[in-house]
Amino acid sequence: MATQKLIQSFTKTRITNPNSVYYKQIASNISKTLIKSGLEPFKTTPSLLSNLNSSITRLVIEDTSLPPQSCLNFFNFLRTSPSLFSHRPDLQAHVTLACRLYDARKFAEMKNVLNFIVTDANLRCSIENLVSLVENGSQKLKLVEKFCDMLFRVYADNRLFTDAIRVFDYMEKSLLKIDERSCIVFLIALKKCDNMDMCFGFFQRMIDADVEITVYSLTLVINGLCRREEVKRAKDLMGEMFVKGIKPNVVTYNTLLNGYIKRKDIGGVNEMLSLMERDEVAYNAATYTLLIEWYGSTGRMSEVEKLFDEMLERGVEADVHVYTSVISWNCRVGNMKRAFSLIDELTEKGLVPNSHTYGALIDGVCKIGEMGAAEMLLKDMQSRGVNAIMEKKGFEPDVFTYNTIASGLCKLKRYAEAKRWLFTMIERGLAPNVVNFTTLIDICCKEGKLEEAKWLLEEMKIKGARPNAVTYNSLIHGYSNKKKMKEVHQLRSEMEAMGMMPDVYTYTSLIHGECVFGKVDEAMKLFNEMKQKGLIPNVVTYTSIISGLSKDGRSDEAFRLYDEMIEAGLTPDERVFTSLVGGLHTARS
């Protein structure tokens, strides 16, 4: 009965040539229905909105007796109901609702409405036209300022950078206050797109427009430049802003410090440390982690331990990343006793060892031949170790975790289990990366399953994981062991075509393959070629070429290379002596 009365109320106002009085009557009826019964009558009886048009919709949204949330509900209903597609709110309705939501301090909802304007091709227009629609409803400067500010953020979120800059230009020209936080949203969007030239240029625009800049936007730009390895440009910017009174903080310094460390720039690292001391910027856990990695990479373990002790003495809380770094460097130099004492210390503090921590330990024990310890660590990870700990803490094992386990199993020559782990990872929905694919390819090559290895190479390309030198080296080694030298040279050509130059491992595999195939002259050409390119042969390289020459009865050349090997400070193993002795008894000798 109530619904029937509503229908009569709406249909009474149906006219052929409506004017504003009729529009207001229809809008008033809709508002009263929304206040009394919500959207339900319109959902059950669509004919209630048969007279609706853009003018009426605007009048409903402008009705101050209707709460903003009811306006929003009605607005969303019109936007999402297929039967009301022709009655969708127009641009003025969107702007009016955005302004009402601003007055109600519903900023998240306001942003969503502006997002509709930005992403709908039928609604998009110039900033000047949009502001004119805002000013039609209100002359409040603060509202216009907030509207433009939020619109700027929405354009940034949608990566519509040109439109965002137009809003910025308008705000600057109109002397509207520009919020640095909104500029940071824009800078982050540019950085995510790796558009650092525009990012840097916009930061300069911020300075010119007298935006109140803080160290946060400065550090963001510096971080982006350092990621692009433009460390000098980043450092110059820091100096320029220091003069303007923007002092860098520990995050700024850490960013530049990391940039110089990646470049192995000792002078740059020392300069940053001096500046930190000058500005009395205290190191945090991230600083210590960076410096520990720096000194560890140069083999200065005493400095690593000194920094770690200093950190604890200064009361800086060591996190799992610091511990993992110190554990990793101790593992690399074979100090496993210290590494295991640190893992005990880490767990006693309630920290959770991650996959990188376990990976370092597994790698360390494998290097010193403690395969039993490696197996125990793997079992620990599989049963109640890092996977279980991570899952209890709400973290899913990542691709690195799976690869750590697979690599450990490979070192134990448990190839079938290693492959099973990596395939389990894929079944769980984790996308394999270049390391995972390379590990699988290496396993297949070791098993002699070269067709499967080649298929995996093509599969990784399809999946967007770009093969690296290690990937190709695994395949080259596998094919050379099977004397398939045509495929070996094809792989080398493919590798070079992708911009990867053969390294010592590549040449060693090529030399080994040619020697096994009996083409010692070809092997010698490769050996000389690698030296001409500045690559230094290792023990395996010398062993392969000496073995090939000895089998071919070319003892003089083999002994000459043996002498060269000794002069280079390399220690020959039993295989070299066996080859040399065997070569003395060949027919040619």
Coordinates of C-alpha atoms in Angstrom, one line a residue:
M1 CA 0.0 0.0 0.0
A2 CA 2.9 2.4 1.0
T3 CA 4.7 1.6 -2.3
Q4 CA 1.5 2.3 -4.3
K5 CA 1.2 5.7 -2.7
L6 CA 4.9 6.4 -3.5
I7 CA 4.3 5.5 -7.1
Q8 CA 1.3 7.8 -7.3
S9 CA 3.3 10.6 -5.7
F10 CA 6.0 10.3 -8.3
T11 CA 3.8 9.8 -11.3
K12 CA 1.7 12.8 -10.5
T13 CA 4.7 14.9 -11.3
R14 CA 5.3 13.4 -14.8
I15 CA 5.1 16.2 -17.3
T16 CA 6.1 16.8 -20.9
N17 CA 7.8 20.1 -20.4
P18 CA 9.1 20.1 -16.8
N19 CA 10.4 23.2 -15.0
S20 CA 12.4 23.6 -11.8
V21 CA 9.3 23.5 -9.6
Y22 CA 8.4 20.0 -10.8
Y23 CA 12.1 18.9 -10.5
K24 CA 12.2 20.1 -6.9
Q25 CA 9.0 18.2 -6.1
I26 CA 10.4 14.9 -7.6
A27 CA 13.7 15.5 -5.8
S28 CA 11.9 16.2 -2.5
N29 CA 9.9 12.9 -2.8
I30 CA 13.1 10.9 -3.5
S31 CA 14.9 12.5 -0.5
K32 CA 11.9 11.8 1.8
T33 CA 11.9 8.2 0.7
L34 CA 15.6 7.8 1.2
I35 CA 15.3 9.3 4.7
K36 CA 12.4 7.1 5.7
S37 CA 13.1 3.8 3.9
G38 CA 16.6 4.0 2.4
L39 CA 17.2 2.4 -1.1
E40 CA 14.9 -0.6 -0.7
P41 CA 11.7 1.0 -2.3
F42 CA 13.8 2.0 -5.4
K43 CA 15.3 -1.5 -5.7
T44 CA 11.9 -3.3 -5.5
T45 CA 10.0 -0.7 -7.6
P46 CA 12.3 0.8 -10.3
S47 CA 9.4 2.8 -11.7
L48 CA 9.8 5.2 -8.8
L49 CA 12.7 6.7 -10.7
S50 CA 11.1 6.8 -14.1
N51 CA 11.1 10.7 -14.0
L52 CA 14.8 10.9 -13.0
N53 CA 17.2 13.1 -14.9
S54 CA 20.5 14.8 -14.2
S55 CA 18.9 17.9 -12.8
I56 CA 16.8 16.0 -10.3
T57 CA 19.8 13.9 -9.3
R58 CA 21.7 17.1 -8.5
L59 CA 18.8 18.4 -6.5
V60 CA 18.7 15.3 -4.4
I61 CA 22.5 15.4 -3.7
E62 CA 22.3 19.1 -2.8
D63 CA 19.4 18.5 -0.4
T64 CA 20.9 19.5 3.0
S65 CA 18.1 17.6 4.8
L66 CA 19.5 14.4 3.4
P67 CA 22.5 13.1 5.3
P68 CA 25.7 12.9 3.2
Q69 CA 25.9 9.1 3.7
S70 CA 22.3 8.7 2.2
C71 CA 23.4 10.9 -0.7
L72 CA 26.4 8.7 -1.2
N73 CA 24.3 5.5 -1.1
F74 CA 21.9 6.9 -3.7
F75 CA 24.8 8.1 -5.9
N76 CA 26.4 4.6 -5.8
F77 CA 23.0 3.0 -6.5
L78 CA 22.6 5.0 -9.6
R79 CA 26.2 4.3 -10.8
T80 CA 26.0 0.5 -10.3
S81 CA 22.4 -0.4 -11.3
P82 CA 22.3 -1.6 -14.9
S83 CA 18.7 -0.6 -15.3
L84 CA 19.6 3.0 -14.3
F85 CA 22.5 3.3 -16.7
S86 CA 21.0 6.2 -18.6
H87 CA 20.4 8.0 -15.2
R88 CA 24.0 7.9 -14.0
P89 CA 25.1 11.0 -12.2
D90 CA 26.6 13.7 -14.3
L91 CA 29.8 15.7 -13.7
Q92 CA 28.1 18.4 -11.6
A93 CA 26.5 15.7 -9.4
H94 CA 30.0 14.1 -8.8
V95 CA 31.5 17.5 -7.9
T96 CA 28.5 18.5 -5.6
L97 CA 28.7 15.1 -3.8
A98 CA 32.5 15.5 -3.4
C99 CA 32.0 18.9 -1.8
R100 CA 29.3 17.6 0.6
L101 CA 31.6 14.8 1.6
Y102 CA 34.3 17.3 2.3
D103 CA 32.0 19.3 4.6
A104 CA 31.2 16.0 6.4
R105 CA 34.9 15.3 6.7
K106 CA 34.5 12.0 4.8
F107 CA 37.7 12.4 2.9
A108 CA 38.2 8.8 1.9
E109 CA 34.7 8.8 0.3
M110 CA 35.4 12.1 -1.3
K111 CA 38.6 10.7 -2.9
N112 CA 36.6 7.7 -4.3
V113 CA 34.1 10.1 -6.0
L114 CA 37.0 12.1 -7.5
N115 CA 38.5 8.8 -8.7
F116 CA 35.3 8.3 -10.8
I117 CA 35.8 11.7 -12.4
V118 CA 39.4 10.9 -13.2
T119 CA 38.9 7.4 -14.6
D120 CA 35.6 8.0 -16.5
A121 CA 36.3 9.3 -20.0
N122 CA 32.8 10.8 -20.1
L123 CA 33.4 12.9 -17.0
R124 CA 37.0 14.1 -17.4
C125 CA 37.5 17.8 -18.1
S126 CA 40.0 20.6 -17.5
I127 CA 40.9 21.6 -13.9
E128 CA 39.5 25.1 -14.7
N129 CA 36.1 23.6 -15.5
L130 CA 36.1 21.4 -12.4
V131 CA 37.0 24.3 -10.1
S132 CA 34.2 26.4 -11.7
L133 CA 31.7 23.6 -10.8
V134 CA 33.1 23.6 -7.2
E135 CA 32.7 27.4 -7.0
N136 CA 29.1 27.2 -8.3
G137 CA 28.3 25.5 -5.1
S138 CA 30.6 27.3 -2.7
Q139 CA 33.0 30.2 -2.7
K140 CA 35.0 28.8 0.3
L141 CA 38.7 29.0 -0.6
K142 CA 39.5 26.1 1.8
L143 CA 37.1 23.8 -0.1
V144 CA 38.6 24.7 -3.5
E145 CA 42.1 24.1 -2.0
K146 CA 41.2 20.7 -0.6
F147 CA 39.4 19.7 -3.8
C148 CA 42.5 20.5 -6.0
D149 CA 44.8 18.9 -3.5
M150 CA 42.9 15.7 -3.5
L151 CA 42.4 15.7 -7.2
F152 CA 46.2 16.0 -7.6
R153 CA 46.6 12.9 -5.4
V154 CA 44.0 11.0 -7.4
Y155 CA 45.7 11.8 -10.7
A156 CA 49.0 10.6 -9.2
D157 CA 47.5 7.4 -8.0
N158 CA 46.2 6.7 -11.5
R159 CA 49.6 7.6 -12.9
L160 CA 48.1 10.4 -15.0
F161 CA 51.1 12.5 -14.5
T162 CA 50.4 15.2 -17.1
D163 CA 47.0 15.9 -15.6
A164 CA 48.5 16.0 -12.1
I165 CA 51.0 18.6 -13.3
R166 CA 48.2 20.7 -14.7
V167 CA 46.5 20.7 -11.3
F168 CA 49.8 21.6 -9.7
D169 CA 50.2 24.5 -12.2
Y170 CA 46.7 25.7 -11.5
M171 CA 47.3 25.7 -7.7
E172 CA 50.5 27.5 -8.0
K173 CA 49.0 30.2 -10.4
S174 CA 46.0 30.6 -8.1
L175 CA 48.2 30.9 -5.0
L176 CA 46.5 27.9 -3.4
K177 CA 48.5 26.1 -0.7
I178 CA 50.3 23.0 -2.0
D179 CA 50.6 20.2 0.6
E180 CA 54.0 18.5 0.6
R181 CA 52.3 15.2 1.6
S182 CA 50.4 15.3 -1.7
C183 CA 53.6 16.0 -3.6
I184 CA 55.2 13.0 -1.9
V185 CA 52.3 10.8 -3.3
F186 CA 53.2 12.2 -6.7
L187 CA 57.0 11.6 -6.2
I188 CA 56.3 8.0 -5.1
A189 CA 54.2 7.3 -8.2
L190 CA 56.9 8.6 -10.4
K191 CA 59.6 6.6 -8.6
K192 CA 57.5 3.4 -9.0
C193 CA 57.4 4.0 -12.7
D194 CA 61.2 4.6 -12.7
N195 CA 60.5 8.1 -14.1
M196 CA 63.3 9.7 -12.1
D197 CA 64.0 12.5 -14.5
M198 CA 60.4 13.8 -14.0
C199 CA 60.7 13.0 -10.3
F200 CA 63.8 15.1 -10.0
G201 CA 62.3 17.9 -12.1
F202 CA 59.1 18.0 -10.1
F203 CA 61.1 18.2 -6.9
Q204 CA 62.8 21.3 -8.3
R205 CA 59.3 22.6 -9.1
M206 CA 58.3 22.1 -5.5
I207 CA 61.3 24.3 -4.4
D208 CA 60.4 27.0 -7.0
A209 CA 56.7 26.9 -5.8
D210 CA 57.8 27.5 -2.2
V211 CA 56.3 24.2 -1.1
E212 CA 57.2 23.5 2.5
I213 CA 59.8 20.8 1.9
T214 CA 60.9 18.3 4.6
V215 CA 63.6 15.7 4.7
Y216 CA 61.1 13.0 3.8
S217 CA 60.5 14.2 0.2
L218 CA 64.2 14.9 -0.2
T219 CA 65.1 11.4 0.9
L220 CA 62.6 9.9 -1.4
V221 CA 64.2 11.6 -4.4
I222 CA 67.7 10.7 -3.2
N223 CA 66.6 7.1 -2.9
G224 CA 65.2 7.1 -6.5
L225 CA 68.4 8.6 -7.9
C226 CA 70.6 6.1 -6.0
R227 CA 68.6 3.2 -7.3
R228 CA 69.4 4.5 -10.8
E229 CA 73.0 4.7 -9.7
E230 CA 73.0 8.4 -10.0
V231 CA 74.8 8.7 -6.6
K232 CA 76.7 11.9 -7.4
R233 CA 73.5 13.7 -8.5
A234 CA 71.8 12.5 -5.3
K235 CA 74.7 13.7 -3.1
D236 CA 74.7 17.1 -4.8
L237 CA 71.0 17.4 -4.2
M238 CA 71.6 16.7 -0.5
G239 CA 74.2 19.4 -0.4
E240 CA 72.0 21.9 -2.2
M241 CA 69.1 21.3 0.3
F242 CA 71.4 21.4 3.3
V243 CA 72.3 25.0 2.3
K244 CA 68.5 25.7 2.2
G245 CA 68.1 24.4 5.8
I246 CA 66.9 20.8 5.1
K247 CA 69.1 18.6 7.1
P248 CA 69.5 14.9 6.1
N249 CA 68.5 12.3 8.6
V250 CA 69.8 8.8 9.2
V251 CA 67.6 7.4 6.4
T252 CA 69.0 9.9 3.9
Y253 CA 72.6 9.0 4.8
N254 CA 71.8 5.3 4.8
T255 CA 70.5 5.7 1.2
L256 CA 73.6 7.4 0.0
L257 CA 75.8 5.1 2.0
N258 CA 74.2 2.1 0.3
G259 CA 74.6 3.8 -3.1
Y260 CA 78.4 4.2 -2.6
I261 CA 78.7 0.7 -1.2
K262 CA 77.1 -0.8 -4.3
R263 CA 79.6 1.1 -6.4
K264 CA 82.5 0.0 -4.2
D265 CA 83.4 3.6 -3.8
I266 CA 85.6 3.8 -0.7
G267 CA 85.9 7.5 -0.8
G268 CA 82.2 8.0 -1.0
V269 CA 81.6 5.7 1.9
N270 CA 84.1 7.5 4.1
E271 CA 82.7 10.9 3.1
M272 CA 79.2 9.8 4.2
L273 CA 80.5 8.5 7.5
S274 CA 82.4 11.8 8.1
L275 CA 79.3 13.8 7.3
M276 CA 77.2 11.7 9.7
E277 CA 79.8 12.4 12.4
R278 CA 79.8 16.1 11.5
D279 CA 76.0 16.3 11.7
E280 CA 75.9 14.1 14.8
V281 CA 73.6 11.6 13.1
A282 CA 73.6 8.4 15.1
Y283 CA 73.8 5.1 13.3
N284 CA 70.7 2.9 13.4
A285 CA 70.3 -0.9 12.8
A286 CA 70.2 -0.3 9.0
T287 CA 73.5 1.7 9.1
Y288 CA 75.2 -1.0 11.0
T289 CA 73.9 -3.7 8.6
L290 CA 75.2 -1.7 5.6
L291 CA 78.6 -1.2 7.2
I292 CA 78.9 -4.9 8.3
E293 CA 78.1 -5.9 4.7
W294 CA 80.7 -3.4 3.4
Y295 CA 83.5 -4.6 5.7
G296 CA 82.5 -8.2 5.2
S297 CA 82.7 -7.9 1.4
T298 CA 86.3 -6.7 1.8
G299 CA 87.3 -9.5 4.1
R300 CA 87.7 -7.3 7.2
M301 CA 86.1 -9.6 9.7
S302 CA 87.7 -7.8 12.7
E303 CA 85.8 -4.6 11.6
V304 CA 82.6 -6.6 11.2
E305 CA 82.8 -7.9 14.8
K306 CA 83.9 -4.5 16.1
L307 CA 80.9 -2.8 14.5
F308 CA 78.6 -5.5 15.9
D309 CA 79.9 -5.1 19.4
E310 CA 79.7 -1.3 19.1
M311 CA 76.1 -1.5 18.0
L312 CA 75.2 -3.5 21.1
E313 CA 77.2 -1.3 23.4
R314 CA 75.3 1.8 22.1
G315 CA 72.0 0.2 22.8
V316 CA 71.0 -0.1 19.1
E317 CA 68.6 -3.1 18.9
A318 CA 70.1 -5.7 16.6
D319 CA 67.4 -7.1 14.3
V320 CA 67.4 -10.4 12.3
H321 CA 69.0 -8.6 9.3
V322 CA 72.0 -7.5 11.3
Y323 CA 72.4 -11.0 12.8
T324 CA 72.0 -12.7 9.5
S325 CA 74.7 -10.4 7.9
V326 CA 77.2 -11.2 10.7
I327 CA 76.3 -14.9 10.5
S328 CA 76.7 -14.9 6.7
W329 CA 80.2 -13.4 6.8
N330 CA 81.4 -15.8 9.5
C331 CA 80.0 -18.7 7.4
R332 CA 81.9 -17.4 4.3
V333 CA 85.2 -17.4 6.1
G334 CA 84.5 -20.8 7.7
N335 CA 84.0 -19.6 11.3
M336 CA 81.0 -21.9 11.9
K337 CA 81.5 -21.9 15.6
R338 CA 80.9 -18.2 15.8
A339 CA 78.0 -18.5 13.3
F340 CA 76.2 -21.0 15.4
S341 CA 76.7 -19.1 18.6
L342 CA 75.1 -16.1 16.9
I343 CA 72.1 -18.1 15.8
D344 CA 71.6 -19.2 19.4
E345 CA 71.9 -15.6 20.6
L346 CA 69.4 -14.5 17.9
T347 CA 66.8 -17.1 19.0
E348 CA 67.3 -16.3 22.7
K349 CA 66.4 -12.7 22.0
G350 CA 63.1 -13.9 20.5
L351 CA 64.1 -13.1 16.9
V352 CA 63.0 -15.4 14.1
P353 CA 65.7 -16.7 11.8
N354 CA 64.7 -16.2 8.2
S355 CA 65.4 -18.2 5.1
H356 CA 68.5 -16.1 4.4
T357 CA 69.9 -17.0 7.9
Y358 CA 69.4 -20.7 7.3
G359 CA 70.7 -20.3 3.7
A360 CA 74.0 -18.9 5.0
L361 CA 74.4 -21.7 7.6
I362 CA 73.7 -24.4 5.1
D363 CA 76.1 -22.9 2.6
G364 CA 78.7 -22.6 5.4
V365 CA 78.6 -26.2 6.6
C366 CA 78.6 -27.5 3.0
K367 CA 81.8 -25.5 2.3
I368 CA 83.7 -27.1 5.1
G369 CA 82.3 -30.6 4.1
E370 CA 80.0 -31.0 7.0
M371 CA 77.2 -32.5 4.9
G372 CA 75.7 -34.2 8.0
A373 CA 75.2 -30.8 9.6
A374 CA 73.7 -29.5 6.3
E375 CA 71.2 -32.4 6.3
M376 CA 70.3 -31.6 9.9
L377 CA 69.6 -28.0 9.0
L378 CA 67.5 -29.0 6.0
K379 CA 65.5 -31.4 8.2
D380 CA 65.1 -28.7 10.7
M381 CA 63.7 -26.3 8.0
Q382 CA 61.5 -29.1 6.6
S383 CA 59.9 -30.2 9.9
R384 CA 60.0 -27.5 12.6
G385 CA 62.5 -25.0 11.3
V386 CA 62.2 -21.7 9.4
N387 CA 59.1 -22.7 7.4
A388 CA 57.2 -23.6 10.6
I389 CA 58.5 -20.5 12.5
M390 CA 57.6 -18.2 9.6
E391 CA 54.1 -19.7 9.2
K392 CA 53.4 -19.3 13.0
K393 CA 54.4 -15.6 12.7
G394 CA 52.1 -15.2 9.8
F395 CA 54.7 -15.3 7.0
E396 CA 54.5 -17.6 4.0
P397 CA 57.8 -19.3 2.8
D398 CA 59.1 -17.3 -0.1
V399 CA 60.9 -18.3 -3.3
F400 CA 64.3 -17.8 -1.6
T401 CA 63.3 -20.2 1.2
Y402 CA 62.4 -22.9 -1.3
N403 CA 65.6 -22.3 -3.3
T404 CA 67.7 -22.4 -0.1
I405 CA 66.3 -25.9 0.6
A406 CA 66.7 -27.0 -3.0
S407 CA 70.3 -25.7 -3.1
G408 CA 71.2 -27.6 0.1
L409 CA 69.7 -30.8 -1.3
C410 CA 71.7 -30.3 -4.5
K411 CA 74.9 -30.0 -2.4
L412 CA 73.9 -33.3 -0.8
K413 CA 73.4 -34.7 -4.4
R414 CA 69.7 -35.3 -3.6
Y415 CA 68.6 -33.9 -6.9
A416 CA 65.1 -35.6 -7.1
E417 CA 64.2 -34.1 -3.7
A418 CA 65.5 -30.7 -4.7
K419 CA 63.3 -30.7 -7.8
R420 CA 60.3 -31.8 -5.8
W421 CA 60.8 -28.8 -3.5
L422 CA 60.9 -26.4 -6.3
F423 CA 57.9 -27.9 -8.0
T424 CA 56.0 -27.8 -4.7
M425 CA 56.8 -24.0 -4.6
I426 CA 55.2 -23.6 -8.1
E427 CA 52.1 -25.7 -7.1
R428 CA 51.6 -23.4 -4.1
G429 CA 51.2 -20.5 -6.5
L430 CA 54.7 -18.8 -6.1
A431 CA 56.1 -17.6 -9.4
P432 CA 59.6 -19.1 -9.9
N433 CA 62.4 -16.5 -10.4
V434 CA 65.6 -16.7 -12.4
V435 CA 67.4 -18.4 -9.4
N436 CA 64.7 -21.1 -9.1
F437 CA 64.8 -21.8 -12.8
T438 CA 68.6 -21.9 -12.9
T439 CA 68.6 -24.4 -10.0
L440 CA 66.2 -26.6 -11.9
I441 CA 68.2 -26.3 -15.1
D442 CA 71.4 -27.1 -13.2
I443 CA 69.8 -30.2 -11.7
C444 CA 68.6 -31.5 -15.1
C445 CA 72.1 -30.9 -16.6
K446 CA 73.7 -32.8 -13.7
E447 CA 71.2 -35.7 -14.2
G448 CA 72.0 -35.6 -18.0
K449 CA 68.4 -34.6 -18.9
L450 CA 69.4 -32.0 -21.4
E451 CA 66.1 -31.9 -23.3
E452 CA 64.3 -31.1 -20.0
A453 CA 66.9 -28.4 -19.2
K454 CA 66.5 -26.8 -22.6
W455 CA 62.7 -26.9 -22.2
L456 CA 63.1 -25.1 -18.8
L457 CA 65.2 -22.4 -20.5
E458 CA 62.4 -21.7 -23.0
E459 CA 59.8 -21.8 -20.2
M460 CA 61.6 -19.3 -18.1
K461 CA 61.7 -16.9 -21.0
I462 CA 58.0 -17.3 -21.5
K463 CA 57.4 -16.6 -17.8
G464 CA 59.4 -13.4 -18.0
A465 CA 62.4 -14.6 -15.9
R466 CA 65.5 -13.4 -17.9
P467 CA 68.2 -16.1 -18.0
N468 CA 71.6 -14.9 -16.6
A469 CA 75.2 -16.0 -17.1
V470 CA 74.8 -18.7 -14.4
T471 CA 71.8 -20.2 -16.3
Y472 CA 73.8 -20.4 -19.6
N473 CA 76.9 -21.7 -17.8
S474 CA 74.9 -24.6 -16.3
L475 CA 73.6 -25.5 -19.8
I476 CA 77.0 -25.1 -21.5
H477 CA 78.6 -27.3 -18.8
G478 CA 75.9 -29.9 -19.2
Y479 CA 76.2 -30.1 -23.0
S480 CA 80.0 -30.0 -23.0
N481 CA 80.0 -33.1 -20.7
K482 CA 77.9 -34.9 -23.3
K483 CA 80.3 -33.8 -26.1
K484 CA 77.5 -31.8 -27.8
M485 CA 79.7 -29.0 -28.9
K486 CA 77.4 -27.7 -31.6
E487 CA 74.7 -26.9 -29.0
V488 CA 77.5 -25.5 -26.7
H489 CA 78.5 -22.9 -29.2
Q490 CA 74.9 -22.1 -30.0
L491 CA 74.3 -21.4 -26.3
R492 CA 77.4 -19.2 -26.2
S493 CA 76.2 -17.2 -29.2
E494 CA 72.7 -16.8 -27.6
M495 CA 74.3 -15.7 -24.4
E496 CA 76.4 -13.0 -26.1
A497 CA 73.4 -11.9 -28.2
M498 CA 71.6 -11.1 -24.9
G499 CA 74.5 -8.9 -23.8
M500 CA 76.1 -11.4 -21.4
M501 CA 79.8 -11.9 -21.9
P502 CA 81.3 -15.3 -21.2
D503 CA 83.1 -15.5 -17.8
V504 CA 85.8 -17.8 -16.5
Y505 CA 83.2 -20.5 -15.8
T506 CA 81.9 -20.3 -19.4
Y507 CA 85.4 -20.6 -20.9
T508 CA 86.3 -23.4 -18.6
S509 CA 83.2 -25.4 -19.7
L510 CA 84.0 -24.7 -23.4
I511 CA 87.6 -25.7 -22.9
H512 CA 86.6 -28.9 -21.1
G513 CA 84.1 -29.8 -23.8
E514 CA 86.6 -29.3 -26.6
C515 CA 89.2 -31.4 -24.8
V516 CA 86.7 -34.2 -24.1
F517 CA 85.8 -34.0 -27.8
G518 CA 89.5 -34.3 -28.7
K519 CA 89.8 -30.8 -30.3
V520 CA 92.7 -29.6 -28.2
D521 CA 93.7 -26.9 -30.7
E522 CA 90.2 -25.3 -30.3
A523 CA 90.6 -25.6 -26.5
M524 CA 93.9 -23.8 -26.7
K525 CA 92.4 -21.0 -28.8
L526 CA 89.7 -20.5 -26.2
F527 CA 92.3 -20.6 -23.4
N528 CA 94.3 -17.8 -25.0
E529 CA 91.1 -15.9 -25.9
M530 CA 90.0 -15.8 -22.3
K531 CA 93.4 -14.5 -21.1
Q532 CA 93.3 -11.8 -23.9
K533 CA 90.0 -10.7 -22.5
G534 CA 91.5 -10.2 -19.0
L535 CA 89.9 -13.3 -17.5
I536 CA 92.2 -15.2 -15.1
P537 CA 92.1 -19.0 -15.5
N538 CA 91.4 -20.9 -12.2
V539 CA 92.5 -24.3 -11.0
V540 CA 89.7 -26.0 -13.0
T541 CA 90.6 -24.2 -16.2
Y542 CA 94.2 -25.2 -15.9
T543 CA 93.3 -28.8 -15.0
S544 CA 91.0 -29.1 -18.1
I545 CA 93.6 -27.8 -20.6
I546 CA 96.6 -29.6 -19.0
S547 CA 94.5 -32.9 -19.1
G548 CA 93.6 -32.3 -22.8
L549 CA 97.2 -31.5 -23.8
S550 CA 98.5 -34.5 -21.9
K551 CA 96.1 -36.9 -23.6
D552 CA 97.0 -35.5 -26.9
G553 CA 100.7 -36.2 -26.2
R554 CA 101.7 -32.6 -26.0
S555 CA 103.6 -32.8 -22.7
D556 CA 105.9 -29.8 -23.3
E557 CA 102.9 -27.5 -23.6
A558 CA 101.2 -29.2 -20.6
F559 CA 104.2 -28.7 -18.4
R560 CA 104.6 -25.1 -19.5
L561 CA 101.0 -24.5 -18.4
Y562 CA 101.7 -26.4 -15.1
D563 CA 104.6 -23.9 -14.4
E564 CA 102.4 -21.0 -15.3
M565 CA 99.7 -22.3 -12.9
I566 CA 102.3 -22.5 -10.1
E567 CA 103.5 -19.0 -10.8
A568 CA 99.9 -17.7 -10.6
G569 CA 99.8 -19.0 -7.0
L570 CA 97.3 -21.9 -7.8
T571 CA 97.7 -25.3 -6.1
P572 CA 97.3 -28.2 -8.6
D573 CA 95.4 -31.3 -7.4
E574 CA 96.0 -35.0 -8.0
R575 CA 94.2 -34.9 -11.4
V576 CA 96.9 -32.5 -12.8
F577 CA 99.8 -34.8 -11.7
T578 CA 97.9 -37.9 -13.1
S579 CA 97.4 -36.1 -16.4
L580 CA 101.0 -35.0 -16.6
V581 CA 102.4 -38.4 -15.8
G582 CA 100.0 -40.1 -18.2
G583 CA 101.1 -37.7 -21.0
L584 CA 104.7 -38.8 -20.6
H585 CA 103.8 -42.3 -21.8
T586 CA 101.8 -41.4 -24.9
A587 CA 103.0 -42.3 -28.4
R588 CA 103.7 -38.7 -29.4
S589 CA 105.8 -38.0 -26.3

